[in-house]
Protein backbone atom coordinates (compact mmCIF):
# COMPACT_ATOMS: atom_id res chain seq x y z
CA UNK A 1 -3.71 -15.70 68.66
CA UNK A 2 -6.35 -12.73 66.66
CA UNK A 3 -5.28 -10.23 68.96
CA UNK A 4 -1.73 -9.84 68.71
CA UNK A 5 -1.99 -10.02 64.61
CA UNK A 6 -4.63 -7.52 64.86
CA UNK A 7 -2.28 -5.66 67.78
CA UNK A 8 0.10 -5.68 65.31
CA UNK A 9 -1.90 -4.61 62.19
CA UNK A 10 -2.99 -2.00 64.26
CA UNK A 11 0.42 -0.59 64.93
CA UNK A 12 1.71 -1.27 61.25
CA UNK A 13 -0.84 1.27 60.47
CA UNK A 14 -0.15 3.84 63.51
CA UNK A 15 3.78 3.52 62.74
CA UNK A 16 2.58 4.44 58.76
CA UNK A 17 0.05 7.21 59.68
CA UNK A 18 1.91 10.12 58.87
CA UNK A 19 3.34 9.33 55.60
CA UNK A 20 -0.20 8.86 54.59
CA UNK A 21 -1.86 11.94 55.81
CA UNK A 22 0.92 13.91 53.96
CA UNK A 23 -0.34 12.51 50.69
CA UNK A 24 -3.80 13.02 50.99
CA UNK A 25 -5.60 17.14 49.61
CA UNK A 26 -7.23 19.19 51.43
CA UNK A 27 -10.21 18.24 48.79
CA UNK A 28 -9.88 14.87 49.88
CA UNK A 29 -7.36 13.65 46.92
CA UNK A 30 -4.85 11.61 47.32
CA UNK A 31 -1.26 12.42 45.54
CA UNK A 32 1.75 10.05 45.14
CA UNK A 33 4.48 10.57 47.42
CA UNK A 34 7.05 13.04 46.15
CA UNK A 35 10.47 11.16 44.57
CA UNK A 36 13.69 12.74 46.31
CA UNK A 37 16.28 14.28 44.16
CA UNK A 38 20.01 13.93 44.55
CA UNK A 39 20.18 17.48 46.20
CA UNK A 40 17.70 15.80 48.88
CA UNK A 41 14.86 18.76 48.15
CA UNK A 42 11.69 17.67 46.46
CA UNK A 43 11.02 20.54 44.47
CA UNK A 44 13.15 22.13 41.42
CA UNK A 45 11.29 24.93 41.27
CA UNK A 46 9.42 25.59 43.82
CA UNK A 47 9.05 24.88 48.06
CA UNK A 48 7.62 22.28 50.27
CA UNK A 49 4.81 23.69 52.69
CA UNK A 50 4.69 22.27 55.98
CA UNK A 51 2.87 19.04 55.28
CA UNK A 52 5.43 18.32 52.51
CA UNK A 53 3.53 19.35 49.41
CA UNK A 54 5.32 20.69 46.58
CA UNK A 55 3.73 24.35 45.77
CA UNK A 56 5.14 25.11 41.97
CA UNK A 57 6.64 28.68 41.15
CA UNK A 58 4.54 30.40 39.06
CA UNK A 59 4.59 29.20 35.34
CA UNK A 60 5.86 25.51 36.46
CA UNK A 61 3.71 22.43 37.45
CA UNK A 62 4.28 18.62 37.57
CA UNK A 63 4.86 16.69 40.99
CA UNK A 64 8.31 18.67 41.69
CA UNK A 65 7.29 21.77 39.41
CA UNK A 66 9.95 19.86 36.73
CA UNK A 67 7.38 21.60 33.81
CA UNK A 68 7.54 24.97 32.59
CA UNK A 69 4.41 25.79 31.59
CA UNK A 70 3.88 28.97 28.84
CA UNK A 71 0.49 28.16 27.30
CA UNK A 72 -0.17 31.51 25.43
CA UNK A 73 1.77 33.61 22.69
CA UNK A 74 2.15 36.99 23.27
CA UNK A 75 0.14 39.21 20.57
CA UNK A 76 -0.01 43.09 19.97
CA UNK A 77 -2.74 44.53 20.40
CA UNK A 78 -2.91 45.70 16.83
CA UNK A 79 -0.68 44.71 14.05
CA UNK A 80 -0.81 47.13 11.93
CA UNK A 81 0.02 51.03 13.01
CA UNK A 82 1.18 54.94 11.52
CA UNK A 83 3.10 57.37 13.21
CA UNK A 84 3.05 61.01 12.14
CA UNK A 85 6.09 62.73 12.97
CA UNK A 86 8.12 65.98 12.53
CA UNK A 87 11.36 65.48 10.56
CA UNK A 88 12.77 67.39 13.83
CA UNK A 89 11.38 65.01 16.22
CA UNK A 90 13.04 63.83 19.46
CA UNK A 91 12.28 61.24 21.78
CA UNK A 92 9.58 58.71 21.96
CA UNK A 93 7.67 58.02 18.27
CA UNK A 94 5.47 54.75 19.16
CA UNK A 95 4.74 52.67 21.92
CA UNK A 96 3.98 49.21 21.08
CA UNK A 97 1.63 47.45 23.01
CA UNK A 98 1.21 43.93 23.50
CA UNK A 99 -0.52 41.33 26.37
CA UNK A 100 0.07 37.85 27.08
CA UNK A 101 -2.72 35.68 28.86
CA UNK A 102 0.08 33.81 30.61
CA UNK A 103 -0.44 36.44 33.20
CA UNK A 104 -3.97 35.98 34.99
CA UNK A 105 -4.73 32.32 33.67
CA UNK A 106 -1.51 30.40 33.81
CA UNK A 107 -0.08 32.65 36.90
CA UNK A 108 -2.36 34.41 39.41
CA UNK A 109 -2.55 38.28 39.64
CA UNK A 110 -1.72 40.01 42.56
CA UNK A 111 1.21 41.41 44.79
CA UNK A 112 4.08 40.08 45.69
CA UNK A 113 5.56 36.29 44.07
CA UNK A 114 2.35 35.58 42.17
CA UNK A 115 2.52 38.84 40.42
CA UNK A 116 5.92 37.66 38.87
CA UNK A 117 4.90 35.69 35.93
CA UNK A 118 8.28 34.65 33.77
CA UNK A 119 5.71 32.45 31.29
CA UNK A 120 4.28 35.71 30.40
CA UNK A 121 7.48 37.98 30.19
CA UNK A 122 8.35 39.60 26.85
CA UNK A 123 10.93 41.45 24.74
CA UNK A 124 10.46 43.77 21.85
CA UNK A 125 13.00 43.57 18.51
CA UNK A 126 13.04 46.12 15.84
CA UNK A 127 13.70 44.92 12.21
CA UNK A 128 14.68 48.08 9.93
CA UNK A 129 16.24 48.34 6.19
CA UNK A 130 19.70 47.91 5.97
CA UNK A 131 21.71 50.43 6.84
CA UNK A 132 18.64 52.08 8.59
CA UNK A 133 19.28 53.40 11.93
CA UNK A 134 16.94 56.48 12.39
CA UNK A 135 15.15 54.92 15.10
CA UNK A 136 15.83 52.21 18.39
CA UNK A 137 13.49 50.14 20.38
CA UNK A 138 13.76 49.56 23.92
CA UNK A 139 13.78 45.61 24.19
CA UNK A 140 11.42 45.74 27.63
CA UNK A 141 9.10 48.62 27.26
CA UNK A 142 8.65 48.68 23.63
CA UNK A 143 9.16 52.61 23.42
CA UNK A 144 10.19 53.03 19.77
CA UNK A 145 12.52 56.40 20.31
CA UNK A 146 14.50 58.93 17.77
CA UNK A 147 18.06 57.86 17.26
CA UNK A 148 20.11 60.58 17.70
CA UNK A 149 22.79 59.59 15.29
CA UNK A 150 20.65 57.95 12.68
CA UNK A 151 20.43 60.60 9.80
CA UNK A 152 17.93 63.43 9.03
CA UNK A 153 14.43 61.88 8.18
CA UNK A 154 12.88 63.61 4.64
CA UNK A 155 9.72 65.40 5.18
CA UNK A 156 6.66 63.66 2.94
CA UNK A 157 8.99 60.15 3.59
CA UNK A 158 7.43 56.96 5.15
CA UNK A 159 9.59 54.66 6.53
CA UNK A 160 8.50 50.69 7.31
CA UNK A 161 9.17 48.80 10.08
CA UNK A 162 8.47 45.33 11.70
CA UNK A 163 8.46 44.99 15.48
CA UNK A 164 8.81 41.72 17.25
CA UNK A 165 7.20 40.93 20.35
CA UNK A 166 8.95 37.63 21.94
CA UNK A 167 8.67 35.50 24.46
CA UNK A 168 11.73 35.64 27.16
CA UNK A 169 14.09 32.85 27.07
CA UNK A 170 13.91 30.62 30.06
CA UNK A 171 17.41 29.05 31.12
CA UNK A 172 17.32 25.37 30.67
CA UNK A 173 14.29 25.71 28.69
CA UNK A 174 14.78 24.69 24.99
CA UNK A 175 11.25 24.83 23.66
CA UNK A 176 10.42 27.59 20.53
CA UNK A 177 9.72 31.18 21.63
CA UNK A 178 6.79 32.11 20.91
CA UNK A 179 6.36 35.57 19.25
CA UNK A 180 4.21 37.99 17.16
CA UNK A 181 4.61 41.03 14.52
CA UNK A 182 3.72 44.34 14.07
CA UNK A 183 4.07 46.45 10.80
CA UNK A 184 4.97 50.06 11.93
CA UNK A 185 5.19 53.03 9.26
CA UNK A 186 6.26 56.39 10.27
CA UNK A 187 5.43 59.00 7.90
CA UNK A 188 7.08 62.38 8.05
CA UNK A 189 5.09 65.11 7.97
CA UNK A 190 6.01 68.30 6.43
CA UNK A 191 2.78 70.34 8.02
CA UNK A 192 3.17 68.84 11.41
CA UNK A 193 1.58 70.55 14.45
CA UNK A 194 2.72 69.53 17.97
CA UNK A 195 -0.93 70.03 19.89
CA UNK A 196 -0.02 71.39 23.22
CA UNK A 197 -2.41 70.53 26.07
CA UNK A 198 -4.26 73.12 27.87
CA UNK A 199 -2.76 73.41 31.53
């Protein structure tokens, strides 16, 4: 009468074999197996590998990759910076810089998908005076360039600025964007020399 019970064990755990080697790491952990959703995948942003383990886009986590994850603000690398410009000038004026250390500690480095890093994407904003539109910003490269219609600029003049460096917006994702500021002056010089490089 033992050995069909223990026959039976015995297949009980056979028949259930599979569903447990799915759950178990490659370190030896063991994870909880993965609810379904109601569009029968088991990850929202992300892909099931071949043993049915949900690997997370970058910048998401949880057991579907249901979290967006943006742990760091971005920052300029200084906040605080002059110009000197021509009153004829054309073109480019500043270049704001700016990291965020979403990119290399919350998402990995490196070509291809890793390399895309949304948690770590940002967009530049340029506050001016009212009525002040001598200058534009490009919102992804944070160029700062010379307005062509924006009115002469007065040679000894220094104009103010704030730039904004922002977090991107995340669709679905209502949490505060994180951001930072830079005070930007641009003074005018009357005695300006454009240096030209030796070729």
């Amino acid at each position: 009468a033992a050995l069909p019970s223990f026959l039976l064990l015995l297949f009980l755990l056979l028949q259930n074999l599979p569903t447990l080697t799915h759950t178990l790491f490659t370190d030896g952990r063991f994870r909880n197996p993965l609810p379904m959703l109601s569009n029968n995948t088991r990850c929202v942003n992300g892909m099931l590998d071949e043993e049915s383990i949900c690997i997370c886009n970058p910048c998401w986590d949880g057991p579907i990759c249901e979290t967006y994850v943006d742990l760091y603000s971005p920052r300029f690398l200084v906040h605080a910076a002059t110009a000197v410009v021509p009153e004829n000038v054309t073109g480019g004026v500043y270049r704001a810089w700016s990291r965020d250390e979403d990119l290399g500690l919350t998402c990995p480095l490196g070509p291809g998908q890793s390399s895309r890093c949304p948690c770590a994407s940002v967009a530049y904003q340029l506050f001016a005076p009212p009525g002040d539109h001598k200058f534009t910003l490009d919102s992804a490269t944070g160029v700062l360039t010379r307005a062509s219609a924006g009115g002469p600029l007065l040679p000894g003049t220094t104009y103010t600025y704030k730039l904004m460096v922002q977090s991107v917006p995340v669709k679905g994702i209502t949490d505060d964007l994180q951001y930072d500021i830079l005070d930007l002056k641009i003074y005018v010089s009357p005695y300006y020399v454009r240096k030209i490089p030796w070729t």
